[in-house]
Amino acid sequence: MIKIIRHAFALIREDKLFSAIYVAGTAVAIASAMVVALILHIRISNIYPEEHRDRTVYLKSYFKNDKGAFVGYSGYSPLAVEELFSHLKCAEVVSANMDNSYVYRFTACEELGKQEMPVTMKFTDANFYRLYDFQFVSGRPYTDEQLQHAEKCIVITDVLARRVFGTTEQVAGRQLLLNYLPYRVVGVVREVSPLLVNSSADVYLPYTVNDSRSHWQSRDVSYAGGLEVTVLLKEGCTYQMLKDELEPYRAKYLSMLRQATGRDYEFSIDAQMHWARTLNFEESYDMSTGDMLYNLQYPALLMLLLLLLPAINLSGLVSNQMEARIAEMGIRKAFGAKRRTLLSEVIHENLVLTLLGGIAGYALSWLFISAMCSNTMFLALFEREYDPINSVSLQLDMFFTPTLFLIAFVCCAVLNLMAALIPAWSSLRKPIVESLNQKR
């Protein structure tokens, strides 16, 4: 292997133009494929603080009256969270937070007269910090008791703490004005990238402090409200087990609603695994691993296409290089070298060039994502809107994971095979005499 690598670098020095074009072409191809892989990785993989996306289920509700009209909200009320979800045996954590569509704009400042800055808010319950693995720089999360008493306590990010207070130390206990109203900081967490829409915000606070109760409970149907419910399944429990456990509660509530109102309602619980809500190419029913892999076929085909088109051009380059080396191959075959050995060497030599291009392409994909992370169309892929005030931050674990390295290596190997195998095999099939007479 060391001999092959040395020979490959000798060929690079010998034909610098070919090597540069080959590495550049490979870099563009790998970068294109890796951009798709990186976007999927950010959307569906376990990333801080959403470390358990593979077991996370999002729940919405749909109520219709006897006339077929939608009633209430697409979320749940605190009553529904207590009676319908808090006793689930297959749930490790049940958390509720206010739908972002009910959250108005906020500004923050340390005290009156100081510069105000716009901030993003997330109204949550105390279980939100069990659902997501936040890293607390200082302080602690607010408790369920503080949620019940609607205490004006907040958790802020370390970035906001530095912007407002100039430090992240001894921030817990200090006061922050939100829309000119005082709130007490109880904890500071490491910032979450805005690309993670389910867990990112500048300020987290109990949903009960919102002064408009109509935003989170319907007057017509007591279970309908403005709260989004998220369930973290226990290890070993499945999506179908959750659906089966919820069904008796759903039927019981419909019966109670019919007795109380004398009207027939339709009530459906829409449950989606995290990957299913993200990869909505095909309707998912059982939310199984096979179902997920079936949905991944579309981005996989796109990645293959992005590799195939450059591979055709690179194949032409390799074919020209093999024509230049055909006499060398003929001499080696005349001295007893087997075709399989020569083919293996050619593929490994091109693999070295492909890996060099792959490293450059991987770096190029990071640069592309970093440069585009504030672009409106790019943010739309993550259900985000452009914010001219707050820049989009990227986390290291979005780029450096064993899975991504494996994907990059597989892309390199596939591209190398597509580009080098056919022209190398075609050249090596020529008879020894023809190869020797190719160049005298």
Coordinates of C-alpha atoms in Angstrom, one line a residue:
M1 CA 0.0 0.0 0.0
I2 CA 2.9 2.4 0.9
K3 CA 4.4 1.6 -2.5
I4 CA 1.2 2.4 -4.3
I5 CA 0.9 5.7 -2.4
R6 CA 4.5 6.7 -3.3
H7 CA 3.8 5.8 -6.9
A8 CA 0.6 7.8 -6.9
F9 CA 2.5 10.9 -5.6
A10 CA 5.2 10.3 -8.2
L11 CA 2.5 10.4 -10.9
I12 CA 1.2 13.6 -9.4
R13 CA 4.6 15.3 -9.7
E14 CA 5.0 13.9 -13.2
D15 CA 1.7 15.2 -14.5
K16 CA 0.7 18.1 -12.4
L17 CA -1.9 19.4 -14.8
F18 CA -3.8 16.1 -14.9
S19 CA -3.6 15.8 -11.1
A20 CA -4.8 19.3 -10.5
I21 CA -7.8 18.9 -12.8
Y22 CA -8.6 15.5 -11.4
V23 CA -8.5 16.7 -7.8
A24 CA -10.5 19.9 -8.6
G25 CA -13.2 17.9 -10.4
T26 CA -13.4 15.4 -7.6
A27 CA -13.6 18.2 -5.0
V28 CA -16.6 19.8 -6.8
A29 CA -18.3 16.4 -7.1
I30 CA -17.8 15.5 -3.4
A31 CA -18.7 19.0 -2.2
S32 CA -22.0 18.8 -4.1
A33 CA -22.9 15.4 -2.7
M34 CA -21.7 16.4 0.8
V35 CA -23.9 19.5 0.9
V36 CA -26.9 17.2 0.5
A37 CA -25.5 14.9 3.2
L38 CA -24.8 17.8 5.6
I39 CA -28.3 19.2 5.2
L40 CA -29.8 15.8 5.9
H41 CA -27.4 15.3 8.8
I42 CA -28.4 18.7 10.4
R43 CA -32.1 17.9 9.9
I44 CA -32.3 14.3 11.2
S45 CA -29.2 13.3 13.2
N46 CA -28.7 13.6 16.9
I47 CA -27.2 17.0 17.4
Y48 CA -26.8 19.1 20.6
P49 CA -29.2 19.5 22.4
E50 CA -31.5 17.3 20.3
E51 CA -29.5 14.2 21.3
H52 CA -32.5 11.8 21.0
R53 CA -34.1 12.6 17.7
D54 CA -34.3 8.9 16.9
R55 CA -36.8 8.5 19.8
T56 CA -38.6 11.8 19.5
V57 CA -42.3 12.0 18.5
Y58 CA -44.2 15.2 17.8
L59 CA -47.9 15.3 18.4
K60 CA -50.7 17.5 16.9
S61 CA -54.4 17.3 17.2
Y62 CA -57.3 17.7 14.7
F63 CA -60.8 18.3 15.9
K64 CA -63.9 18.5 13.6
N65 CA -67.5 19.1 14.6
D66 CA -70.5 17.4 13.2
K67 CA -70.5 19.8 10.2
G68 CA -66.9 18.9 9.3
A69 CA -65.5 22.2 10.3
F70 CA -62.2 22.3 12.2
V71 CA -62.6 23.3 15.9
G72 CA -60.0 24.9 18.2
Y73 CA -56.3 24.6 17.6
S74 CA -53.9 22.1 16.0
G75 CA -52.2 21.7 19.4
Y76 CA -53.2 20.7 22.9
S77 CA -54.3 22.4 26.1
P78 CA -52.5 22.0 29.5
L79 CA -55.5 19.8 30.5
A80 CA -54.8 17.4 27.6
V81 CA -51.1 17.3 28.6
E82 CA -52.1 16.3 32.1
E83 CA -54.9 13.8 31.3
L84 CA -53.9 12.4 28.0
F85 CA -50.1 12.3 27.9
S86 CA -48.6 12.5 31.3
H87 CA -49.5 8.9 32.2
L88 CA -48.1 7.2 29.1
K89 CA -46.1 4.1 30.0
C90 CA -44.0 4.1 26.8
A91 CA -43.0 7.8 27.3
E92 CA -39.8 8.7 29.0
V93 CA -40.5 12.4 28.8
V94 CA -43.6 14.4 27.8
S95 CA -43.0 18.1 27.1
A96 CA -45.2 20.9 26.0
N97 CA -44.2 24.2 24.6
M98 CA -46.3 27.0 23.0
D99 CA -46.6 27.0 19.2
N100 CA -44.3 29.6 17.7
S101 CA -47.2 31.1 15.7
Y102 CA -48.7 32.4 19.0
V103 CA -45.4 34.1 20.1
Y104 CA -45.1 37.8 19.4
R105 CA -41.9 39.7 19.1
F106 CA -39.7 40.5 22.1
T107 CA -36.8 42.9 22.8
A108 CA -34.4 42.5 25.7
C109 CA -32.2 45.0 27.6
E110 CA -30.5 45.0 31.0
E111 CA -32.3 48.2 32.2
L112 CA -34.4 51.0 30.9
G113 CA -32.4 53.5 28.8
K114 CA -29.9 50.8 27.6
Q115 CA -29.8 49.5 24.0
E116 CA -32.6 47.1 23.2
M117 CA -32.0 44.0 21.1
P118 CA -34.6 41.7 19.4
V119 CA -34.6 38.2 20.8
T120 CA -36.3 34.9 19.9
M121 CA -38.5 33.3 22.6
K122 CA -39.6 29.8 23.4
F123 CA -42.4 29.3 26.0
T124 CA -41.9 25.8 27.5
D125 CA -42.6 23.6 30.5
A126 CA -40.1 22.2 32.9
N127 CA -39.8 18.9 31.1
F128 CA -38.3 20.7 28.1
Y129 CA -34.9 20.5 29.8
R130 CA -35.3 16.7 30.2
L131 CA -36.4 16.3 26.6
Y132 CA -33.3 18.2 25.3
D133 CA -29.8 17.9 26.8
F134 CA -28.9 21.5 27.3
Q135 CA -25.5 22.3 28.7
F136 CA -25.9 24.8 31.5
V137 CA -23.0 27.2 31.8
S138 CA -24.4 28.5 35.1
G139 CA -27.6 28.3 37.1
R140 CA -30.4 25.7 36.5
P141 CA -33.7 25.3 34.6
Y142 CA -37.0 26.6 36.1
T143 CA -39.0 24.0 37.9
D144 CA -42.6 22.6 37.5
E145 CA -43.6 24.6 40.6
Q146 CA -42.4 27.8 39.0
L147 CA -44.4 26.9 35.8
Q148 CA -47.6 26.3 37.8
H149 CA -47.2 29.7 39.6
A150 CA -46.3 31.5 36.4
E151 CA -43.2 32.9 37.8
K152 CA -41.3 35.3 35.6
C153 CA -38.1 33.3 35.5
I154 CA -36.1 32.7 32.4
V155 CA -33.2 30.7 30.9
I156 CA -31.0 32.6 28.4
T157 CA -28.1 31.5 26.1
D158 CA -24.5 32.3 26.8
V159 CA -24.4 34.5 23.7
L160 CA -27.2 36.7 24.9
A161 CA -25.7 36.8 28.4
R162 CA -22.4 38.2 26.9
R163 CA -24.3 40.6 24.7
V164 CA -26.4 42.0 27.6
F165 CA -24.3 41.5 30.7
G166 CA -20.8 41.2 29.2
T167 CA -20.2 37.8 30.9
T168 CA -21.7 34.4 31.5
E169 CA -20.6 34.2 35.1
Q170 CA -22.8 35.1 38.0
V171 CA -25.7 35.9 35.7
A172 CA -28.2 33.7 37.5
G173 CA -30.3 35.9 39.8
R174 CA -29.9 39.0 37.7
Q175 CA -32.8 40.9 36.1
L176 CA -33.5 41.2 32.3
L177 CA -36.2 43.3 30.8
L178 CA -38.3 41.7 28.1
N179 CA -40.6 44.2 26.4
Y180 CA -39.9 46.4 29.4
L181 CA -41.1 43.8 31.9
P182 CA -38.7 42.4 34.5
Y183 CA -37.7 38.7 34.4
R184 CA -35.3 36.9 36.7
V185 CA -32.5 34.9 35.0
V186 CA -32.3 31.4 36.6
G187 CA -29.9 29.7 34.2
V188 CA -27.6 30.2 31.2
V189 CA -27.2 27.5 28.6
R190 CA -24.8 27.0 25.7
E191 CA -26.3 28.5 22.5
V192 CA -28.2 26.3 20.2
S193 CA -27.9 26.8 16.4
P194 CA -31.0 28.5 15.0
L195 CA -31.1 25.7 12.4
L196 CA -32.5 23.4 15.1
V197 CA -35.9 24.9 15.2
N198 CA -37.4 22.7 17.9
S199 CA -34.9 23.7 20.6
S200 CA -33.3 27.0 19.6
A201 CA -34.1 30.4 21.1
D202 CA -32.4 33.3 22.9
V203 CA -34.8 33.2 25.9
Y204 CA -36.7 30.3 27.4
L205 CA -39.5 30.9 29.9
P206 CA -42.6 29.1 31.3
Y207 CA -45.5 29.1 28.9
T208 CA -47.8 30.1 31.8
V209 CA -46.4 33.6 32.0
N210 CA -48.0 34.5 28.6
D211 CA -50.8 36.8 29.6
S212 CA -53.3 35.6 27.0
R213 CA -54.7 32.2 28.1
S214 CA -56.8 32.0 24.9
H215 CA -53.6 31.3 23.1
W216 CA -53.1 28.0 24.8
Q217 CA -56.6 26.6 25.6
S218 CA -59.7 26.4 23.4
R219 CA -63.1 27.3 25.0
D220 CA -65.0 24.9 22.7
V221 CA -63.0 21.8 23.1
S222 CA -61.1 21.5 26.4
Y223 CA -58.3 19.3 24.9
A224 CA -57.6 21.7 22.0
G225 CA -55.0 24.4 22.6
G226 CA -51.8 26.1 21.5
L227 CA -49.3 23.8 23.0
E228 CA -47.1 21.5 20.9
V229 CA -46.5 18.2 22.6
T230 CA -43.3 16.2 22.2
V231 CA -42.8 12.7 23.5
L232 CA -39.4 11.0 24.1
L233 CA -40.0 7.3 23.8
K234 CA -38.4 4.9 26.3
E235 CA -35.7 2.7 25.1
G236 CA -37.3 -0.4 23.5
C237 CA -40.6 1.3 22.9
T238 CA -41.8 1.9 19.3
Y239 CA -44.0 4.5 17.5
Q240 CA -46.7 1.9 17.1
M241 CA -46.7 1.1 20.8
L242 CA -47.3 4.9 21.5
K243 CA -50.2 5.0 19.0
D244 CA -51.8 1.9 20.5
E245 CA -51.5 3.4 24.0
L246 CA -53.0 6.7 23.0
E247 CA -56.1 5.2 21.2
P248 CA -58.1 4.3 24.4
Y249 CA -57.6 7.8 25.7
R250 CA -58.7 9.3 22.4
A251 CA -61.9 7.2 22.3
K252 CA -62.7 8.0 26.0
Y253 CA -62.4 11.7 25.5
L254 CA -64.6 11.6 22.4
S255 CA -67.3 9.8 24.4
M256 CA -67.1 12.4 27.2
L257 CA -67.2 15.2 24.7
R258 CA -70.3 13.7 23.0
Q259 CA -72.1 13.3 26.4
A260 CA -71.2 16.9 27.5
T261 CA -72.2 18.6 24.2
G262 CA -74.6 16.3 22.6
R263 CA -72.6 16.6 19.3
D264 CA -70.5 14.2 17.4
Y265 CA -66.8 15.3 17.0
E266 CA -63.9 13.8 15.2
F267 CA -60.6 13.8 17.1
S268 CA -57.4 12.5 15.6
I269 CA -53.9 12.5 17.1
D270 CA -51.3 13.1 14.5
A271 CA -48.0 11.6 15.7
Q272 CA -44.8 11.9 13.7
M273 CA -41.3 10.7 14.4
H274 CA -38.6 13.4 14.0
W275 CA -37.3 11.9 10.7
A276 CA -40.8 11.6 9.3
R277 CA -41.6 15.2 9.9
T278 CA -38.3 16.1 8.1
L279 CA -38.3 13.6 5.3
N280 CA -41.8 14.1 4.1
F281 CA -41.2 12.8 0.5
E282 CA -43.7 9.9 1.0
E283 CA -46.5 9.4 3.4
S284 CA -45.2 7.4 6.4
Y285 CA -47.4 5.0 8.3
D286 CA -45.5 2.7 10.6
M287 CA -42.5 5.0 11.1
S288 CA -40.2 2.0 11.0
T289 CA -36.5 2.0 10.1
G290 CA -37.4 0.5 6.7
D291 CA -39.9 3.4 6.2
M292 CA -37.1 5.9 6.9
L293 CA -34.7 4.2 4.5
Y294 CA -37.4 4.2 1.8
N295 CA -37.7 8.0 2.2
L296 CA -33.9 8.4 2.1
Q297 CA -33.8 7.0 -1.4
Y298 CA -34.6 10.4 -2.9
P299 CA -31.6 12.3 -1.4
A300 CA -29.5 9.2 -2.1
L301 CA -30.4 9.2 -5.8
L302 CA -29.6 13.0 -5.9
M303 CA -26.2 12.3 -4.4
L304 CA -25.5 9.5 -6.9
L305 CA -26.5 11.8 -9.7
L306 CA -24.2 14.6 -8.4
L307 CA -21.4 12.0 -8.4
L308 CA -22.2 10.4 -11.7
L309 CA -22.0 13.5 -13.9
P310 CA -18.5 14.5 -12.9
A311 CA -17.4 10.8 -13.0
I312 CA -18.1 10.8 -16.7
N313 CA -15.7 13.7 -17.3
L314 CA -13.1 12.2 -14.9
S315 CA -13.4 8.9 -16.7
G316 CA -12.3 10.7 -19.9
L317 CA -9.2 12.1 -18.1
V318 CA -8.3 8.7 -16.7
S319 CA -8.7 7.2 -20.2
N320 CA -6.3 9.7 -21.7
Q321 CA -3.8 9.0 -18.9
M322 CA -4.1 5.2 -19.4
E323 CA -3.4 5.7 -23.1
A324 CA -0.1 7.5 -22.1
R325 CA 0.8 4.6 -19.8
I326 CA -0.3 1.8 -22.1
A327 CA 3.3 0.9 -23.1
E328 CA 4.3 0.7 -19.4
M329 CA 1.4 -1.7 -18.8
G330 CA 2.5 -3.8 -21.8
I331 CA 6.0 -4.1 -20.5
R332 CA 4.8 -5.1 -17.0
K333 CA 2.5 -7.7 -18.5
A334 CA 5.3 -9.0 -20.5
F335 CA 7.3 -9.6 -17.3
G336 CA 4.5 -11.5 -15.8
A337 CA 2.3 -8.9 -14.1
K338 CA -1.3 -10.1 -13.9
R339 CA -4.1 -8.0 -15.3
R340 CA -5.9 -8.1 -11.9
T341 CA -2.8 -6.8 -10.1
L342 CA -2.4 -3.9 -12.6
L343 CA -6.1 -3.0 -12.4
S344 CA -5.9 -3.0 -8.6
E345 CA -2.9 -0.7 -8.7
V346 CA -4.5 1.8 -11.1
I347 CA -7.7 1.9 -9.0
H348 CA -5.7 2.5 -5.8
E349 CA -3.5 5.1 -7.4
N350 CA -6.6 7.0 -8.6
L351 CA -8.1 6.5 -5.1
V352 CA -5.3 8.5 -3.6
L353 CA -6.1 11.4 -6.0
T354 CA -9.8 10.9 -5.2
L355 CA -9.2 11.1 -1.5
L356 CA -7.2 14.3 -1.9
G357 CA -10.1 15.7 -3.9
G358 CA -12.5 14.3 -1.3
I359 CA -10.8 16.1 1.6
A360 CA -10.8 19.4 -0.5
G361 CA -14.5 18.7 -1.3
Y362 CA -15.4 18.1 2.3
A363 CA -13.8 21.4 3.3
L364 CA -15.5 23.1 0.3
S365 CA -18.9 21.8 1.5
W366 CA -18.3 23.3 5.0
L367 CA -17.4 26.6 3.5
F368 CA -20.5 26.5 1.3
I369 CA -22.8 25.8 4.2
S370 CA -21.1 28.4 6.3
A371 CA -21.5 31.0 3.5
M372 CA -25.1 30.1 2.8
C373 CA -26.4 29.7 6.3
S374 CA -28.0 33.2 6.3
N375 CA -29.4 32.9 2.8
T376 CA -33.2 33.0 2.7
M377 CA -33.6 29.9 0.5
F378 CA -31.2 27.9 2.6
L379 CA -33.0 28.9 5.8
A380 CA -36.3 27.8 4.3
L381 CA -34.9 24.2 4.2
F382 CA -34.8 24.4 8.0
E383 CA -38.2 26.2 8.4
R384 CA -36.4 29.4 9.4
E385 CA -36.8 33.0 8.2
Y386 CA -34.0 35.4 7.5
D387 CA -33.1 37.5 10.5
P388 CA -30.9 40.5 9.6
I389 CA -30.1 41.1 13.3
N390 CA -29.2 37.7 14.7
S391 CA -26.7 35.7 12.6
V392 CA -27.1 31.9 12.2
S393 CA -24.4 30.0 14.2
L394 CA -23.2 26.6 13.3
Q395 CA -22.1 23.9 15.7
L396 CA -19.0 21.7 15.4
D397 CA -21.0 18.5 15.7
M398 CA -22.9 19.5 12.6
F399 CA -19.8 18.8 10.5
F400 CA -17.5 16.4 12.4
T401 CA -19.1 13.0 13.0
P402 CA -18.1 9.4 12.1
T403 CA -21.2 9.1 10.0
L404 CA -20.3 12.1 7.8
F405 CA -16.7 10.8 7.4
L406 CA -18.1 7.5 6.3
I407 CA -20.4 9.1 3.8
A408 CA -17.5 11.2 2.4
F409 CA -15.3 8.1 2.1
V410 CA -18.1 6.1 0.4
C411 CA -18.6 9.0 -2.0
C412 CA -14.9 9.0 -2.8
A413 CA -14.8 5.2 -3.4
V414 CA -17.9 5.3 -5.6
L415 CA -16.6 8.2 -7.6
N416 CA -13.2 6.5 -8.0
L417 CA -14.7 3.3 -9.2
M418 CA -17.0 5.0 -11.7
A419 CA -14.2 7.2 -13.0
A420 CA -11.3 4.7 -13.1
L421 CA -12.6 1.2 -13.5
I422 CA -14.0 1.2 -17.1
P423 CA -11.0 3.1 -18.8
A424 CA -8.5 1.0 -16.8
W425 CA -10.1 -2.3 -17.6
S426 CA -10.5 -1.3 -21.3
S427 CA -6.8 -0.4 -21.6
L428 CA -5.6 -3.5 -19.8
R429 CA -7.6 -5.8 -22.0
K430 CA -5.4 -5.0 -25.0
P431 CA -2.8 -7.7 -26.0
I432 CA 0.8 -7.3 -24.9
V433 CA 2.1 -6.9 -28.4
E434 CA -0.4 -4.2 -29.2
S435 CA 0.4 -2.4 -26.0
L436 CA 4.2 -2.5 -26.7
N437 CA 3.7 -1.2 -30.2
Q438 CA 1.5 1.6 -29.0
K439 CA 4.5 3.8 -28.3
R440 CA 8.0 2.9 -29.5

